[in-house]
Short mmCIF file of C-alpha atoms in Angstrom, two decimals:
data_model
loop_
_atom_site.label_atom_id
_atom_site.label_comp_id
_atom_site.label_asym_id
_atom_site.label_seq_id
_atom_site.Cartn_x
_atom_site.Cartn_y
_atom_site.Cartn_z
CA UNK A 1132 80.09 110.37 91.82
CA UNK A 1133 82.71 109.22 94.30
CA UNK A 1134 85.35 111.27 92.79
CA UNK A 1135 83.17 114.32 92.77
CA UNK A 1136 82.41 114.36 96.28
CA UNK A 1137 86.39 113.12 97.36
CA UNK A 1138 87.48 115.90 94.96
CA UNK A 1139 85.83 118.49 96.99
CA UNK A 1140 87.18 117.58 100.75
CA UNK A 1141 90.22 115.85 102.48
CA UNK A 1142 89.57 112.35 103.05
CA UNK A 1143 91.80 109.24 103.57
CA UNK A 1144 90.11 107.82 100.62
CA UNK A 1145 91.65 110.27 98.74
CA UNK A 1146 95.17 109.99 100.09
CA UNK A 1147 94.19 105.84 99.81
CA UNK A 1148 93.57 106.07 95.72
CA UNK A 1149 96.67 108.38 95.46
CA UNK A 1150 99.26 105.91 96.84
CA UNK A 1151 97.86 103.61 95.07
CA UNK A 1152 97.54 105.34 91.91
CA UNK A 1153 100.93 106.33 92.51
CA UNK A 1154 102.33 102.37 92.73
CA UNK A 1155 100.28 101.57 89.39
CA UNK A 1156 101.59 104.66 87.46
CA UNK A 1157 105.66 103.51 88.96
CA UNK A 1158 104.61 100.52 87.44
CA UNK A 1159 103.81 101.61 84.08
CA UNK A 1160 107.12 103.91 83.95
CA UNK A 1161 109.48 101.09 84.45
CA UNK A 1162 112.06 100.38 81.85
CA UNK A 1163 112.41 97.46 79.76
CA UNK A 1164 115.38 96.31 81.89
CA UNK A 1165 114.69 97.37 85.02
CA UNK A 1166 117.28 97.46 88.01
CA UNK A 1167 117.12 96.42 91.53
CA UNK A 1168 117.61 100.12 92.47
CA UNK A 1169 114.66 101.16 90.54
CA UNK A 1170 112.64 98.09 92.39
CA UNK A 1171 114.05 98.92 95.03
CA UNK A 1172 112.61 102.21 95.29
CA UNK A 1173 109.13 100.83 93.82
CA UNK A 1174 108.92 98.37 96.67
CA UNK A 1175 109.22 101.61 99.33
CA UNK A 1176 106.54 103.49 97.71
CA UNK A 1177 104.56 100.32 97.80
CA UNK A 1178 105.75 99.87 101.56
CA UNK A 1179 104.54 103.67 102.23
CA UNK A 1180 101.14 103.57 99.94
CA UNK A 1181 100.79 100.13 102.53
CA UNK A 1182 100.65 102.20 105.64
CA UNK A 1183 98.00 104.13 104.46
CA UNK A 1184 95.94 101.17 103.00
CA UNK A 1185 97.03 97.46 103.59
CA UNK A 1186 94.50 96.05 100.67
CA UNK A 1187 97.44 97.64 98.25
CA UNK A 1188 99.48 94.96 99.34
CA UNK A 1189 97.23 92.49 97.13
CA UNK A 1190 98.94 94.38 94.53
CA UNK A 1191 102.17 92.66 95.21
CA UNK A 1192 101.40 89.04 93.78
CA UNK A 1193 99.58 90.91 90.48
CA UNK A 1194 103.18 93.28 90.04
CA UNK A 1195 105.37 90.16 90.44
CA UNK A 1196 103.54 87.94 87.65
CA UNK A 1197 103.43 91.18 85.50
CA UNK A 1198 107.13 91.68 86.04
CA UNK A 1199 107.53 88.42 85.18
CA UNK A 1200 105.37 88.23 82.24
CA UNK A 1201 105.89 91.67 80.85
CA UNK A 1202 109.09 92.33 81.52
CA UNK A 1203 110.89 89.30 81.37
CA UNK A 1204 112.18 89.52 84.93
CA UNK A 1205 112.74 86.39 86.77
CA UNK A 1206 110.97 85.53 89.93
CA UNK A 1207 113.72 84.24 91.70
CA UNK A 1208 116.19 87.62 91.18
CA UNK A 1209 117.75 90.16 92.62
CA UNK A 1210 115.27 92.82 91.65
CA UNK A 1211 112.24 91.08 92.95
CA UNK A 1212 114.05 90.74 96.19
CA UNK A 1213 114.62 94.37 96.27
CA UNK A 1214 111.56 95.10 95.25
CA UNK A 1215 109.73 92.75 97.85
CA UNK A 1216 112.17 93.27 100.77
CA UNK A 1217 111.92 96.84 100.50
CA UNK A 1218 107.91 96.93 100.85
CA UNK A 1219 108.65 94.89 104.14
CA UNK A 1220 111.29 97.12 105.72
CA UNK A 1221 109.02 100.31 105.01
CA UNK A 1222 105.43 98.49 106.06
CA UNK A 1223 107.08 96.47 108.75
CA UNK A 1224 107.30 99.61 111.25
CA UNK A 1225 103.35 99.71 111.50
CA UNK A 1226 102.72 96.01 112.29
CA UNK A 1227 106.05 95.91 114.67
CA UNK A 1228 104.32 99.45 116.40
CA UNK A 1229 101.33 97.46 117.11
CA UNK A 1230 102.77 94.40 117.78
CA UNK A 1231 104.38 95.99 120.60
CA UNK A 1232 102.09 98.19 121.72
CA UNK A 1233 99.02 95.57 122.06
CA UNK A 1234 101.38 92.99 123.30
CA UNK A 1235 100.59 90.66 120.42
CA UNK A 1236 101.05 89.65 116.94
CA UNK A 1237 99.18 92.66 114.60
CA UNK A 1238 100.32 92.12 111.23
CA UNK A 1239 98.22 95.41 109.92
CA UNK A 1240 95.42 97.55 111.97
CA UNK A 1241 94.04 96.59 115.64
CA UNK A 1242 90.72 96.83 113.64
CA UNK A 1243 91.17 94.38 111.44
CA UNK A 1244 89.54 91.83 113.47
CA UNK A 1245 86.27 94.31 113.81
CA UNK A 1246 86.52 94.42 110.59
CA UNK A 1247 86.19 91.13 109.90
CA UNK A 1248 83.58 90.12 112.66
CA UNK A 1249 81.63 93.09 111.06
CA UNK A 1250 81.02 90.40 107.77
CA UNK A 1251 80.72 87.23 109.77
CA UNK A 1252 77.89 87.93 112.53
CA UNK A 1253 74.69 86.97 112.19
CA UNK A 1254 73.59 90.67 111.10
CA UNK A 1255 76.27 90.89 108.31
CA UNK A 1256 75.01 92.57 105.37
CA UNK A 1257 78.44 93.40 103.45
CA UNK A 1258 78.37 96.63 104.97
CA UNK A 1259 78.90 98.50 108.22
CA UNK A 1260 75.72 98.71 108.89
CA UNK A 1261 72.21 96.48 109.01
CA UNK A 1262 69.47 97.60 106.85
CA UNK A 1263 67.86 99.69 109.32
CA UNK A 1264 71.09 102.00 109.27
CA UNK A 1265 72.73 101.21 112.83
CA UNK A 1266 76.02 100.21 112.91
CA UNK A 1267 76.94 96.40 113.45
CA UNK A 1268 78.36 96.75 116.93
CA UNK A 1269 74.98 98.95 117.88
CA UNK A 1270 72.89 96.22 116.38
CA UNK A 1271 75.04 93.56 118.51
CA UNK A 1272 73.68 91.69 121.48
CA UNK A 1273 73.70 93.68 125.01
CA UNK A 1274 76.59 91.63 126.34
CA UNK A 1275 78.64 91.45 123.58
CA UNK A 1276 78.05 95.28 123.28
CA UNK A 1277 79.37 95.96 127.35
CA UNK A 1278 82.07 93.25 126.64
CA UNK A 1279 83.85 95.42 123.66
CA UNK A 1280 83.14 98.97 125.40
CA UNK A 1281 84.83 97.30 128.62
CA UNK A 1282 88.00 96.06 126.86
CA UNK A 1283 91.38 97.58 125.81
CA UNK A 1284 92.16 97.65 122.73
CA UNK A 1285 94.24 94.55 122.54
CA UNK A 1286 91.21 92.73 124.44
CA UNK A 1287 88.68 93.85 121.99
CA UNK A 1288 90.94 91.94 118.99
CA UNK A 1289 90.64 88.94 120.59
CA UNK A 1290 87.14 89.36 121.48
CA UNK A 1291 86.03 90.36 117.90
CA UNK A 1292 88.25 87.51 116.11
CA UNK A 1293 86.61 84.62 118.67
CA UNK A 1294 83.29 85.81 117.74
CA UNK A 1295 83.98 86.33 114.21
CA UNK A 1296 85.55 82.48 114.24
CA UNK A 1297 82.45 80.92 116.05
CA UNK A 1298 80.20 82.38 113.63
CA UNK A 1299 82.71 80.64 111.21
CA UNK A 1300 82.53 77.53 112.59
CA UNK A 1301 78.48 77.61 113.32
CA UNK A 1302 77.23 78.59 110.33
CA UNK A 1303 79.75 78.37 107.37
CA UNK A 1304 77.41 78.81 104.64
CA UNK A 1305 76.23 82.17 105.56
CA UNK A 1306 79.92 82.86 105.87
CA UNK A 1307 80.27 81.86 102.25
CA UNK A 1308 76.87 83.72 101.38
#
């Protein structure tokens, strides 16, 4: 049904399960033998599919053993070094932006740590939203509510990641739940 729906309108989903679509089928064209050119060029697309999506950098560890496995390739070579060193030139420009720009380490999205806080608070569901269909911040206590609408944006990362960690450390079963 998803595809139906995505097939019909623009949506970063869409552009999300091209790029990655478009790493898996580079995959499945590689040679035999493969050069570190042709890595090379692999490890950009998979540095440019990264800026739209980060999870596609899971992908990584999977391609490497498969390379390995598959296609005989050394882990320790020249073409895996192309291949990872060119998804970190290409990604690195995001995290470096925001690194910058917030004044702190951001290895991928400001959100991130929303993100995360969003599935370790004591109204996590596994979704954006509780049961009753408000979102997790609207559902959030009063203060903690004023405390993220008052903060920049490089306030509100540290703010949602100390929250997110106290849950952590108060209540690690539900965390593993």
């Amino acid at each position: 049904p998803g595809l139906a729906v995505y097939a019909t309108k623009l949506h970063p989903l869409s552009l999300d399960a091209l790029a990655f679509l478009a790493v898996v089928c580079a995959c499945i064209s590689l040679p035999t033998r493969v050069g570190w050119g042709r890595l090379g060029l692999l490890g950009a697309l998979l540095g440019l599919a990264a800026l739209t999506r980060t999870t596609v950098l899971s992908f990584l560890p999977v391609l490497l053993v498969w390379l390995n496995r598959f296609k005989g390739m050394p882990l320790l070579s020249h073409q895996v070094l192309a291949l990872v060193l060119a998804t970190a030139v290409v990604y690195a420009a995001w995290p470096i932006r925001n690194s910058i720009l917030l004044d702190q380490i951001s290895p991928s999205s400001s959100e991130s740590m929303e993100w995360f806080w969003r599935g370790t608070n004591p109204l996590a569901t596994g979704s954006s939203f509780t049961p009753d269909g408000r979102t997790m911040l609207q559902a959030a206590p009063e203060a903690f509510r004023a405390r993220i609408l008052a903060a920049s944006e490089a306030e509100r990362i540290g703010i949602y990641r100390d929250a997110a960690l106290e849950f952590v450390r108060t209540h690690p079963s539900d965390v593993l739940r």
